[in-house]
Coordinates of C-alpha atoms in Angstrom, one line a residue:
M21 CA 10.6 16.6 -7.7
T22 CA 9.3 18.0 -11.3
R23 CA 12.0 19.7 -13.0
Y24 CA 11.2 22.6 -14.9
T25 CA 13.2 24.7 -17.7
G26 CA 14.5 28.4 -17.1
A27 CA 11.2 29.8 -19.0
E28 CA 9.2 27.5 -17.0
A29 CA 10.7 28.3 -13.7
L30 CA 10.1 32.0 -14.3
Q31 CA 6.6 31.6 -15.3
F32 CA 6.4 29.5 -12.2
V33 CA 7.7 32.1 -10.1
L34 CA 5.2 34.9 -11.7
D35 CA 2.2 32.7 -11.3
T36 CA 3.2 32.1 -7.5
S37 CA 3.7 36.1 -7.0
D38 CA 0.2 36.7 -8.6
E39 CA -1.4 34.2 -6.3
E40 CA 0.0 35.8 -3.3
S41 CA -1.0 39.2 -4.2
T42 CA -4.7 38.2 -5.1
F43 CA -5.2 36.4 -1.9
S44 CA -8.1 37.9 0.1
S45 CA -8.4 38.1 3.8
E46 CA -12.1 36.9 3.3
E47 CA -11.0 33.8 1.9
E48 CA -11.4 30.8 4.1
R49 CA -8.2 28.6 5.0
D50 CA -7.9 25.2 3.9
Y51 CA -8.0 22.6 6.9
S52 CA -8.0 18.8 7.2
D53 CA -7.9 16.3 9.7
D54 CA -4.3 15.4 8.6
R55 CA -3.0 18.6 10.0
L56 CA -2.2 20.5 6.9
Y57 CA 0.4 23.4 7.8
F58 CA 1.2 26.5 6.0
E59 CA 4.0 28.9 6.7
E60 CA 3.7 32.8 6.5
R61 CA 6.5 35.0 5.8
L62 CA 5.8 38.5 6.5
D63 CA 8.2 41.3 6.1
P64 CA 7.5 44.0 8.7
A65 CA 8.8 46.7 6.3
V66 CA 6.1 46.1 3.6
D67 CA 3.3 44.9 5.9
R68 CA 2.0 48.3 6.7
I69 CA -1.4 49.5 5.5
S70 CA -1.3 52.3 3.1
D71 CA -3.5 53.9 0.6
E72 CA -1.8 52.5 -2.2
N73 CA -1.9 49.0 -0.8
V74 CA -5.8 49.6 0.0
A75 CA -6.3 50.6 -3.9
K76 CA -4.4 47.7 -5.1
R77 CA -6.6 45.3 -2.9
A78 CA -9.7 46.9 -4.1
K79 CA -8.6 46.6 -7.7
T80 CA -8.0 43.0 -7.5
N81 CA -11.0 42.1 -5.6
I82 CA -12.9 43.7 -8.5
Q83 CA -11.0 41.7 -11.1
T84 CA -11.7 38.6 -9.2
S85 CA -15.6 39.4 -8.9
N86 CA -15.6 40.0 -12.7
K87 CA -14.1 36.7 -13.2
E88 CA -16.5 34.8 -10.8
S89 CA -19.6 36.9 -12.8
T90 CA -18.7 35.3 -16.3
L91 CA -18.5 31.8 -14.6
S92 CA -22.1 30.5 -13.9
W93 CA -23.4 27.2 -13.3
K94 CA -24.8 25.2 -16.1
T95 CA -27.3 22.0 -16.1
E96 CA -26.8 18.5 -17.8
T97 CA -29.0 19.9 -20.6
D98 CA -26.1 22.6 -21.6
I99 CA -23.3 21.2 -23.8
D100 CA -19.6 21.0 -22.5
M101 CA -16.9 21.2 -24.8
V102 CA -14.9 18.2 -25.4
P103 CA -11.6 18.7 -23.5
Q104 CA -8.1 18.5 -25.2
T105 CA -7.0 15.0 -25.2
L106 CA -3.4 14.3 -23.9
R107 CA -1.6 11.9 -25.9
F108 CA -0.7 9.1 -24.0
L109 CA 3.2 8.5 -24.6
P110 CA 4.6 6.2 -21.7
A111 CA 8.2 6.4 -21.6
R112 CA 8.6 2.5 -21.6
E113 CA 6.5 -0.5 -22.5
L114 CA 3.6 -1.1 -20.2
G115 CA 3.9 -3.7 -17.6
P116 CA 6.9 -5.8 -15.9
Q117 CA 10.1 -4.7 -17.7
L118 CA 11.1 -8.3 -17.7
N119 CA 11.1 -11.0 -20.5
S120 CA 7.9 -13.2 -20.2
A121 CA 9.8 -16.3 -21.8
D122 CA 12.3 -16.3 -18.9
T123 CA 11.8 -18.4 -15.7
H124 CA 11.0 -16.1 -12.8
T125 CA 11.0 -17.8 -9.4
P126 CA 9.5 -15.6 -6.4
Q127 CA 12.9 -15.4 -5.0
S128 CA 14.4 -14.0 -8.1
L129 CA 11.9 -11.5 -8.4
F130 CA 12.1 -10.6 -4.6
K131 CA 16.0 -10.0 -5.3
M132 CA 15.3 -7.5 -7.6
F133 CA 13.8 -5.3 -4.7
F134 CA 16.1 -6.8 -1.8
S135 CA 19.3 -7.3 -4.2
E136 CA 22.3 -9.0 -2.8
N137 CA 24.1 -5.7 -2.7
A138 CA 21.4 -4.0 -0.8
V139 CA 21.4 -7.0 1.8
S140 CA 25.1 -6.7 1.9
T141 CA 24.9 -3.1 3.2
L142 CA 22.1 -4.4 5.4
C143 CA 24.4 -7.1 7.0
H144 CA 27.2 -4.6 7.2
N145 CA 25.3 -1.8 9.3
T146 CA 23.6 -4.6 11.4
N147 CA 26.8 -6.0 12.3
A148 CA 28.2 -2.4 13.1
Q149 CA 25.1 -1.9 15.5
A150 CA 25.4 -5.0 17.2
A151 CA 29.0 -4.4 17.9
G152 CA 28.3 -1.0 19.3
A153 CA 25.5 -2.5 21.5
I154 CA 28.1 -4.9 23.1
A155 CA 30.7 -2.5 23.5
K156 CA 27.9 -0.4 25.6
G157 CA 27.6 -3.3 27.7
R158 CA 24.6 -5.2 26.1
K159 CA 24.8 -9.0 27.1
F160 CA 23.8 -11.0 24.2
K161 CA 26.0 -13.6 22.0
W162 CA 26.8 -12.2 18.5
T163 CA 28.4 -13.5 15.1
D164 CA 28.5 -11.6 12.3
V165 CA 25.2 -11.9 10.1
S166 CA 25.8 -13.1 6.4
I167 CA 24.0 -12.5 3.2
S168 CA 22.5 -15.9 3.0
E169 CA 21.5 -15.7 6.8
M170 CA 19.6 -12.3 6.2
Y171 CA 17.6 -13.9 3.6
R172 CA 16.9 -16.7 5.8
Y173 CA 15.7 -14.2 8.6
I174 CA 13.6 -12.5 6.1
G175 CA 11.9 -15.6 5.2
L176 CA 11.3 -16.2 8.8
V177 CA 9.4 -12.8 9.1
F178 CA 7.3 -13.7 6.2
Y179 CA 6.3 -16.9 7.7
M180 CA 5.4 -15.2 10.9
A181 CA 3.2 -13.0 8.8
M182 CA 1.3 -16.0 7.6
V183 CA 1.2 -18.1 10.7
K184 CA 0.1 -15.9 13.6
V185 CA 0.8 -16.8 17.3
S186 CA 0.6 -14.5 20.3
S187 CA 4.2 -14.3 20.9
I188 CA 7.5 -14.6 19.1
K189 CA 8.6 -17.3 21.8
D190 CA 5.6 -19.6 20.7
Y191 CA 7.3 -20.1 17.2
W192 CA 10.1 -22.2 19.1
R193 CA 7.7 -23.9 21.6
Q194 CA 8.5 -27.5 22.0
D195 CA 6.7 -30.7 23.3
S196 CA 3.4 -29.2 22.9
L197 CA 0.2 -29.8 20.8
F198 CA 0.7 -26.3 19.4
S199 CA 4.4 -26.5 18.6
L200 CA 5.6 -25.2 15.1
P201 CA 8.7 -27.3 14.1
F202 CA 9.8 -25.2 11.0
P203 CA 11.3 -22.0 12.6
A204 CA 13.6 -23.9 15.0
T205 CA 15.0 -25.8 11.6
I206 CA 16.0 -22.5 10.1
M207 CA 17.3 -20.4 13.0
A208 CA 17.5 -20.6 16.5
R209 CA 15.3 -18.6 18.8
E210 CA 18.0 -16.4 20.5
R211 CA 19.8 -15.7 16.9
Y212 CA 16.5 -14.5 15.5
R213 CA 15.7 -12.1 18.4
T214 CA 19.5 -10.7 18.2
I215 CA 19.1 -10.0 14.6
S216 CA 15.7 -8.3 15.4
W217 CA 17.1 -6.2 18.0
N218 CA 20.1 -5.0 15.8
V219 CA 18.8 -4.9 12.3
H220 CA 19.9 -1.3 11.0
M221 CA 19.7 0.2 7.6
S222 CA 22.2 2.9 8.0
H223 CA 25.5 3.0 9.4
P224 CA 25.6 3.7 13.3
D225 CA 28.7 6.1 12.9
A226 CA 26.6 8.2 10.5
D227 CA 23.6 8.3 12.7
K228 CA 25.6 9.8 15.3
E229 CA 26.8 12.5 12.8
N230 CA 23.4 13.2 11.9
D231 CA 21.8 13.3 15.3
R232 CA 24.3 16.0 16.2
K233 CA 22.6 18.1 13.6
R234 CA 19.2 17.7 15.4
G235 CA 17.5 21.3 15.4
T236 CA 19.1 22.5 12.2
P237 CA 18.0 22.3 8.6
E238 CA 20.6 20.0 7.8
H239 CA 19.2 17.4 10.1
D240 CA 17.4 14.4 8.3
R241 CA 14.6 12.6 10.2
L242 CA 14.5 9.8 7.7
F243 CA 18.3 9.1 7.7
R244 CA 18.0 5.9 9.4
V245 CA 15.8 4.5 6.7
K246 CA 17.0 6.3 3.7
P247 CA 19.7 3.9 2.4
L248 CA 17.1 1.2 2.0
M249 CA 14.2 3.4 1.3
E250 CA 15.8 4.9 -2.0
T251 CA 16.8 1.3 -3.1
I252 CA 13.1 0.1 -2.8
R253 CA 11.7 3.2 -4.5
H254 CA 14.2 2.8 -7.4
A255 CA 13.2 -0.7 -7.7
C256 CA 9.5 0.0 -7.7
K257 CA 9.9 2.5 -10.7
S258 CA 12.3 0.4 -12.8
I259 CA 11.0 -3.0 -12.7
Y260 CA 7.5 -2.1 -13.5
H261 CA 5.8 0.6 -15.7
P262 CA 2.5 1.5 -15.0
R263 CA -0.8 1.6 -17.2
R264 CA -2.7 4.9 -17.7
N265 CA -4.8 5.6 -14.8
L266 CA -2.8 6.3 -11.5
A267 CA -4.1 7.2 -7.7
V268 CA -2.5 9.2 -5.1
D269 CA -3.3 8.7 -1.5
E270 CA -2.2 8.6 2.0
R271 CA -1.1 5.1 3.5
M272 CA -0.6 4.7 7.5
V273 CA 2.1 2.9 9.2
A274 CA 1.0 1.9 12.4
C275 CA 3.4 3.2 15.1
K276 CA 2.9 5.4 18.5
A277 CA 6.6 6.4 18.8
H278 CA 7.3 9.7 20.0
T279 CA 9.3 10.6 17.0
G280 CA 7.7 14.0 15.8
M281 CA 6.8 12.3 12.6
T282 CA 3.7 10.3 13.6
Q283 CA 0.6 11.5 12.8
Y284 CA -3.0 11.1 13.6
M285 CA -5.6 10.7 11.2
K286 CA -9.3 9.9 12.8
A287 CA -10.7 9.0 9.3
K288 CA -8.2 6.0 8.9
P289 CA -8.6 2.5 10.1
T290 CA -5.0 2.8 11.4
R291 CA -5.0 6.3 13.2
W292 CA -1.7 6.6 14.8
G293 CA 1.6 6.2 12.7
F294 CA 3.7 7.3 9.9
K295 CA 1.8 8.9 7.0
L296 CA 3.3 8.0 3.4
F297 CA 2.1 9.6 0.5
V298 CA 1.6 6.6 -2.2
L299 CA 1.3 6.7 -6.1
A300 CA -0.3 3.5 -7.2
D301 CA -1.3 1.8 -10.6
S302 CA -5.2 1.9 -10.4
S303 CA -5.5 -1.3 -12.3
N304 CA -3.8 -3.6 -9.8
G305 CA -2.6 -1.6 -6.8
Y306 CA 1.0 -1.9 -7.6
T307 CA 3.2 0.8 -5.5
L308 CA 4.9 2.8 -7.9
D309 CA 6.5 5.5 -5.7
F310 CA 5.9 6.7 -2.0
S311 CA 7.3 9.3 0.2
V312 CA 7.3 9.5 4.1
Y313 CA 5.7 12.8 5.7
T314 CA 8.2 14.0 8.4
G315 CA 6.5 17.2 9.4
K316 CA 5.2 20.6 8.9
N317 CA 8.4 22.2 7.7
N318 CA 8.5 20.2 4.5
F319 CA 7.4 22.6 1.8
P320 CA 10.2 22.8 -1.1
T321 CA 7.8 24.9 -3.4
G322 CA 5.6 27.1 -1.1
H323 CA 2.5 25.8 -2.6
G324 CA 1.4 23.6 0.4
L325 CA 1.9 19.9 1.6
S326 CA -1.1 18.7 -0.6
Y327 CA 0.5 20.4 -3.9
D328 CA 4.2 19.0 -3.1
A329 CA 3.0 15.5 -2.3
V330 CA 1.4 15.0 -5.8
T331 CA 4.3 16.7 -7.7
S332 CA 7.2 15.0 -6.0
L333 CA 5.6 11.6 -6.9
L334 CA 5.2 12.3 -10.6
D335 CA 8.4 12.4 -12.7
C336 CA 7.8 12.9 -16.6
K337 CA 11.1 11.4 -17.4
V338 CA 10.3 8.2 -15.7
L339 CA 6.5 8.0 -16.5
G340 CA 6.1 9.7 -19.7
S341 CA 3.1 11.8 -20.6
G342 CA -0.6 11.5 -20.9
Y343 CA -1.3 9.8 -17.6
H344 CA -4.4 10.2 -15.8
V345 CA -3.8 10.9 -11.9
Y346 CA -6.8 10.6 -9.4
M347 CA -6.7 12.1 -6.1
D348 CA -9.1 13.1 -3.3
N349 CA -10.1 16.4 -1.8
F350 CA -7.0 16.8 0.3
Y351 CA -4.9 17.2 -2.7
T352 CA -7.4 18.6 -5.3
S353 CA -6.8 22.3 -6.1
P354 CA -7.4 24.4 -9.3
K355 CA -3.5 25.4 -9.4
L356 CA -2.5 21.8 -9.1
L357 CA -4.8 20.6 -11.8
K358 CA -3.7 23.2 -14.3
D359 CA -0.1 22.8 -13.3
L360 CA -0.3 19.2 -14.1
F361 CA -2.2 19.8 -17.1
A362 CA 0.7 22.0 -18.2
M363 CA 3.0 19.0 -17.6
K364 CA 0.8 17.0 -20.0
F365 CA -0.7 15.0 -17.0
G366 CA -4.7 14.7 -16.8
A367 CA -6.1 14.7 -13.4
C368 CA -9.4 14.4 -11.4
G369 CA -10.4 14.8 -8.0
T370 CA -13.0 15.7 -5.4
Y371 CA -12.6 19.2 -4.1
R372 CA -13.4 21.4 -1.1
D373 CA -15.5 24.6 -1.9
N374 CA -13.4 26.7 0.2
R375 CA -10.2 25.9 -1.7
K376 CA -8.7 29.1 -3.4
D377 CA -9.9 29.6 -7.1
C378 CA -12.9 27.2 -6.7
P379 CA -16.3 28.7 -8.0
R380 CA -18.3 30.2 -5.1
D381 CA -21.3 31.6 -7.2
T382 CA -24.4 30.4 -5.8
T383 CA -26.5 31.5 -8.7
N384 CA -28.4 28.4 -10.4
S385 CA -26.0 25.9 -7.9
L386 CA -27.3 22.9 -6.2
S387 CA -29.0 23.3 -2.9
K388 CA -30.3 20.8 -0.2
K389 CA -33.6 20.3 -1.8
S390 CA -32.2 19.7 -5.3
A391 CA -33.6 16.3 -6.8
R392 CA -31.3 13.4 -6.6
G393 CA -29.3 13.2 -9.8
S394 CA -29.0 16.9 -10.4
I395 CA -25.9 18.0 -12.2
R396 CA -24.4 21.7 -12.4
W397 CA -20.8 22.4 -13.9
I398 CA -18.7 25.3 -14.8
R399 CA -16.0 25.1 -17.3
D400 CA -12.8 27.3 -16.8
G401 CA -10.3 26.7 -19.6
P402 CA -9.1 23.0 -19.4
L403 CA -10.7 22.6 -15.9
V404 CA -14.2 21.5 -15.3
F405 CA -16.1 21.8 -11.8
V406 CA -18.9 19.4 -11.5
K407 CA -21.6 19.2 -8.8
W408 CA -23.8 16.1 -8.5
M409 CA -26.5 15.5 -5.9
D410 CA -26.4 11.9 -4.7
T411 CA -27.5 11.3 -1.2
R412 CA -25.4 14.5 -0.7
E413 CA -23.6 17.0 -2.8
V414 CA -20.4 15.5 -4.5
S415 CA -17.9 18.1 -6.0
V416 CA -15.5 16.9 -8.6
C417 CA -13.0 18.8 -11.0
S418 CA -11.3 17.2 -13.7
T419 CA -8.9 18.2 -16.8
I420 CA -9.7 14.8 -18.5
Q421 CA -13.6 14.5 -19.1
S422 CA -16.4 16.6 -20.2
A423 CA -19.0 17.5 -17.5
Y424 CA -22.0 15.2 -18.8
T425 CA -21.8 12.8 -21.5
G426 CA -24.9 10.5 -20.7
E427 CA -23.7 7.9 -18.1
T428 CA -26.0 6.7 -15.4
V429 CA -25.8 5.1 -12.2
Q430 CA -28.5 2.7 -10.3
R431 CA -29.3 3.3 -6.9
R432 CA -31.8 1.8 -4.2
V433 CA -34.3 4.3 -3.4
K434 CA -37.1 3.8 -0.7
T435 CA -40.6 4.9 -2.1
Q436 CA -44.0 4.4 -0.3
D437 CA -42.3 1.9 2.1
T438 CA -40.9 -0.3 -0.8
W439 CA -37.4 -0.3 -2.1
R440 CA -37.0 0.2 -5.7
T441 CA -34.0 0.4 -8.2
M442 CA -33.7 3.7 -10.0
T443 CA -31.5 5.0 -12.7
F444 CA -30.0 8.5 -12.1
P445 CA -27.8 10.5 -14.7
C446 CA -24.2 10.8 -13.4
P447 CA -21.4 13.2 -14.5
A448 CA -18.3 11.7 -16.2
P449 CA -15.8 12.7 -13.8
V450 CA -17.8 11.2 -11.0
T451 CA -17.8 7.9 -12.9
A452 CA -14.3 7.8 -13.8
Y453 CA -13.4 8.9 -10.3
N454 CA -15.3 5.9 -8.6
K455 CA -13.5 3.5 -11.0
H456 CA -9.9 4.6 -10.7
M457 CA -9.4 6.3 -7.4
G458 CA -9.3 2.9 -5.4
G459 CA -5.7 2.2 -6.5
V460 CA -3.9 2.8 -3.2
D461 CA -6.7 1.2 -1.2
L462 CA -6.2 -2.0 -3.2
S463 CA -2.7 -1.8 -2.5
D464 CA -3.4 -1.3 1.3
Q465 CA -5.5 -4.4 1.0
L466 CA -3.2 -6.7 -0.5
L467 CA -0.3 -5.6 1.9
Q468 CA -2.7 -6.2 4.9
Y469 CA -3.5 -10.1 3.6
Y470 CA 0.3 -11.1 5.0
T471 CA 1.7 -8.1 6.5
A472 CA 5.1 -8.5 8.5
Q473 CA 4.2 -6.0 10.6
H474 CA 4.5 -6.8 14.4
K475 CA 5.7 -4.9 17.6
T476 CA 9.1 -3.5 17.6
M477 CA 11.3 -1.6 20.0
K478 CA 12.4 1.1 17.3
W479 CA 10.5 3.0 14.9
Y480 CA 12.8 2.5 12.1
R481 CA 12.1 -1.2 12.3
K482 CA 8.4 -0.4 11.7
I483 CA 9.5 1.2 8.5
F484 CA 11.8 -1.7 7.6
L485 CA 8.9 -4.3 7.8
H486 CA 6.7 -1.9 5.7
F487 CA 9.6 -2.2 2.9
L488 CA 9.2 -6.0 3.3
D489 CA 5.5 -5.8 2.6
I490 CA 5.9 -3.4 -0.4
A491 CA 8.5 -5.6 -2.0
A492 CA 6.4 -8.9 -1.4
T493 CA 3.3 -7.4 -2.6
N494 CA 4.8 -5.9 -5.8
V495 CA 6.7 -9.1 -6.5
F496 CA 3.5 -11.0 -6.3
L497 CA 1.7 -8.8 -8.7
I498 CA 4.8 -8.7 -11.3
H499 CA 4.8 -12.7 -10.8
K500 CA 1.1 -12.8 -11.4
E501 CA 1.4 -10.8 -15.0
L502 CA 4.1 -13.0 -16.0
S503 CA 2.9 -16.4 -14.8
G504 CA -0.4 -16.1 -13.5
N505 CA -0.7 -19.5 -12.0
M506 CA -0.5 -18.9 -8.3
T507 CA -2.9 -17.6 -5.5
H508 CA -1.3 -14.8 -3.3
K509 CA -1.0 -17.4 -0.5
Q510 CA 0.8 -19.9 -2.6
F511 CA 3.0 -17.2 -3.8
M512 CA 3.8 -16.3 -0.4
E513 CA 4.5 -20.0 0.7
Q514 CA 6.8 -20.5 -2.3
L515 CA 8.8 -17.3 -1.4
I516 CA 9.2 -18.4 2.3
A517 CA 10.6 -21.7 1.2
E518 CA 12.9 -20.4 -1.4
L519 CA 14.2 -17.6 0.8
C520 CA 14.9 -20.2 3.6
G521 CA 16.4 -22.6 1.4
V522 CA 14.1 -25.6 2.1
S523 CA 11.5 -27.6 0.1
Q524 CA 7.8 -26.9 0.5
K525 CA 6.9 -30.8 0.6
V526 CA 8.2 -31.8 4.0
A527 CA 7.7 -35.6 4.9
P528 CA 5.5 -35.7 7.9
T529 CA 7.3 -37.3 11.0
Q530 CA 6.2 -40.6 11.8
T531 CA 7.0 -43.1 14.5
S532 CA 6.6 -47.0 13.9
S533 CA 4.8 -47.0 17.3
D534 CA 1.9 -45.1 16.0
H535 CA 1.5 -46.8 12.5
V536 CA 0.8 -50.5 13.4
P537 CA -2.1 -52.8 12.7
V538 CA -4.7 -53.4 15.2
P539 CA -7.7 -55.3 15.0
G540 CA -10.6 -53.2 13.5
V541 CA -13.2 -54.1 16.2
E542 CA -13.0 -55.6 19.8
L543 CA -12.1 -59.3 19.8
I544 CA -14.9 -61.7 20.7
S545 CA -14.9 -65.0 22.6
D546 CA -16.4 -67.2 19.8
A547 CA -13.6 -68.5 17.9
K548 CA -15.5 -69.8 15.1
N549 CA -16.4 -66.2 14.2
I550 CA -13.3 -64.3 15.3
C551 CA -12.1 -63.8 11.9
T552 CA -15.5 -62.5 10.3
V553 CA -16.9 -60.3 12.9
G554 CA -16.0 -56.8 12.3
R555 CA -14.4 -56.9 8.7
K556 CA -14.6 -53.7 6.7
I557 CA -13.5 -52.5 3.2
C558 CA -9.8 -52.2 2.5
V559 CA -9.7 -48.3 1.5
L560 CA -6.4 -49.1 -0.6
C561 CA -8.2 -51.6 -2.9
K562 CA -11.4 -49.8 -3.2
G563 CA -9.7 -46.5 -4.1
Q564 CA -7.0 -47.7 -6.5
L565 CA -8.2 -51.1 -7.7
G566 CA -11.9 -50.5 -7.5
K567 CA -12.5 -53.9 -5.5
R568 CA -14.2 -54.9 -2.3
Q569 CA -12.0 -56.6 -0.2
D570 CA -12.9 -57.1 3.5
T571 CA -10.4 -57.0 6.3
P572 CA -10.4 -57.3 10.0
W573 CA -7.1 -55.0 10.2
K574 CA -6.9 -51.2 10.7
C575 CA -4.0 -48.9 11.2
Q576 CA -3.8 -47.6 14.8
A577 CA -2.8 -44.0 13.8
C578 CA -4.7 -43.3 10.4
N579 CA -7.9 -45.1 11.6
V580 CA -8.4 -46.9 8.2
H581 CA -8.8 -50.6 7.3
L582 CA -6.1 -52.1 5.2
C583 CA -5.4 -55.5 3.9
L584 CA -2.5 -57.7 5.7
Q585 CA -2.0 -60.8 4.1
L586 CA 1.0 -62.8 2.5
N587 CA 0.3 -61.9 -1.2
R588 CA -1.6 -58.6 -0.7
N589 CA 0.2 -56.0 1.8
C590 CA -1.9 -52.9 1.5
F591 CA -0.9 -51.9 5.0
Q592 CA 2.8 -51.3 3.9
K593 CA 1.8 -49.8 0.4
W594 CA -0.6 -47.1 2.0
H595 CA 2.2 -45.8 4.3
Q596 CA 5.0 -45.8 1.6
D597 CA 2.6 -43.5 -0.3
M598 CA 2.1 -41.1 2.6

């Protein structure tokens, strides 16, 4: 959360009281598919209509109308003032906070997120959970899980993220064409299943104490994930420092458990699940910070969920000042952008016309008949409101850019039954928004390539798997900046091998009965031509020596022709090199 000095806190309270007193009953309430809730606290002693209250409201309405009359829509031909440029002063050097000259393996970077201390706590709580389950009568064999075994378990989870089968049991399937030999060499199937059943991030005794507080303000809905969540959040912020452009957006973790925290968002690919507010670096999709939305009674400042979600993710002491934050219309409000500007954060985002303090004057505004590329804007101090007509009206406000600086965009337009590419003017805030808003979407895309998510019996294990996804993706992005010599797939393969303590290059299992020399063609009855018919070029002689040597022999398993003579045994050399 953002910390304020005494004077700032006093001004903050005064601003809040002014806003509440000027709220008109004719203003439309904000609404969203994300179920944005607000709490009204009415005091019956002061909630009585009197002549004095009516007079105050009338005076407030007159002041509001006078303010709106001074703000009129301007066009792209009008010159906008250059906004105050916030000096970019990051708290640390940009990028990974590691020495690029040192050698950093995928496992060593991963252990910065899942350190041995964090995994030790995870093992302790998992062992306690298993002991409690056995005491309640659960029937399974259990030996305490160690740190090294937990890392191997995590390695298997990542392996299953890369190699998909329909059931967990199929990873240990034997004597089948579709058998996978690797999981059985790392851990027995029943051992993997019992660890999955009991993996626990908090201590069971502390869980019981927290459950007794259910229904009271002291109850913590995220208690079961808090220990590991705080470790991951701290690692995300400490190991990497972001570049200037940041993005705030929602992320969904698929889950349909009846916890009171699961949300429904029909506009998202994942409609049901836990909603996370995420701060990401727009340049590469690195997850800088996140918070899990727990319900409607979560408003520490009283300005609404969207306001608090953004301010809670931006920490001046950690980031510095001069950053540019991009957000969508769920978060954007004039008060939020002005408060961020006072904190030396520039902000830009699409907005809803019915938000409080947004311009509502229709004089010279855009209409449905406005030409494509038309621009209207209003400047209100550091904040500029821009409307732009594309295929539909786009509304953006910003404290970073001027209204229009000459940028253009190209669009395909159908005229007289033919499609042409045409150039249209575009406001600077819209161009910047389109360029930098996709940070969280890029992060989600990277997470989904090799996600560890699978069906679980407990909701908090879904969150645990998401922590693994965040750690693996952030580690890949850090490794890419330090080394840059691996693809995402190659990185995950090496991380899995190192966590499981094996080598990536596994010698193929071969049996002597398969690789035997056999005639290249069916034998004929003519004894004179039996050694010349069916001779083909030896692949080893041709490939390594560049010579043509014909041979009647081939390998039965490899189905390649190879020399088999006293002075030239290509058959033996071929199979030694495999």
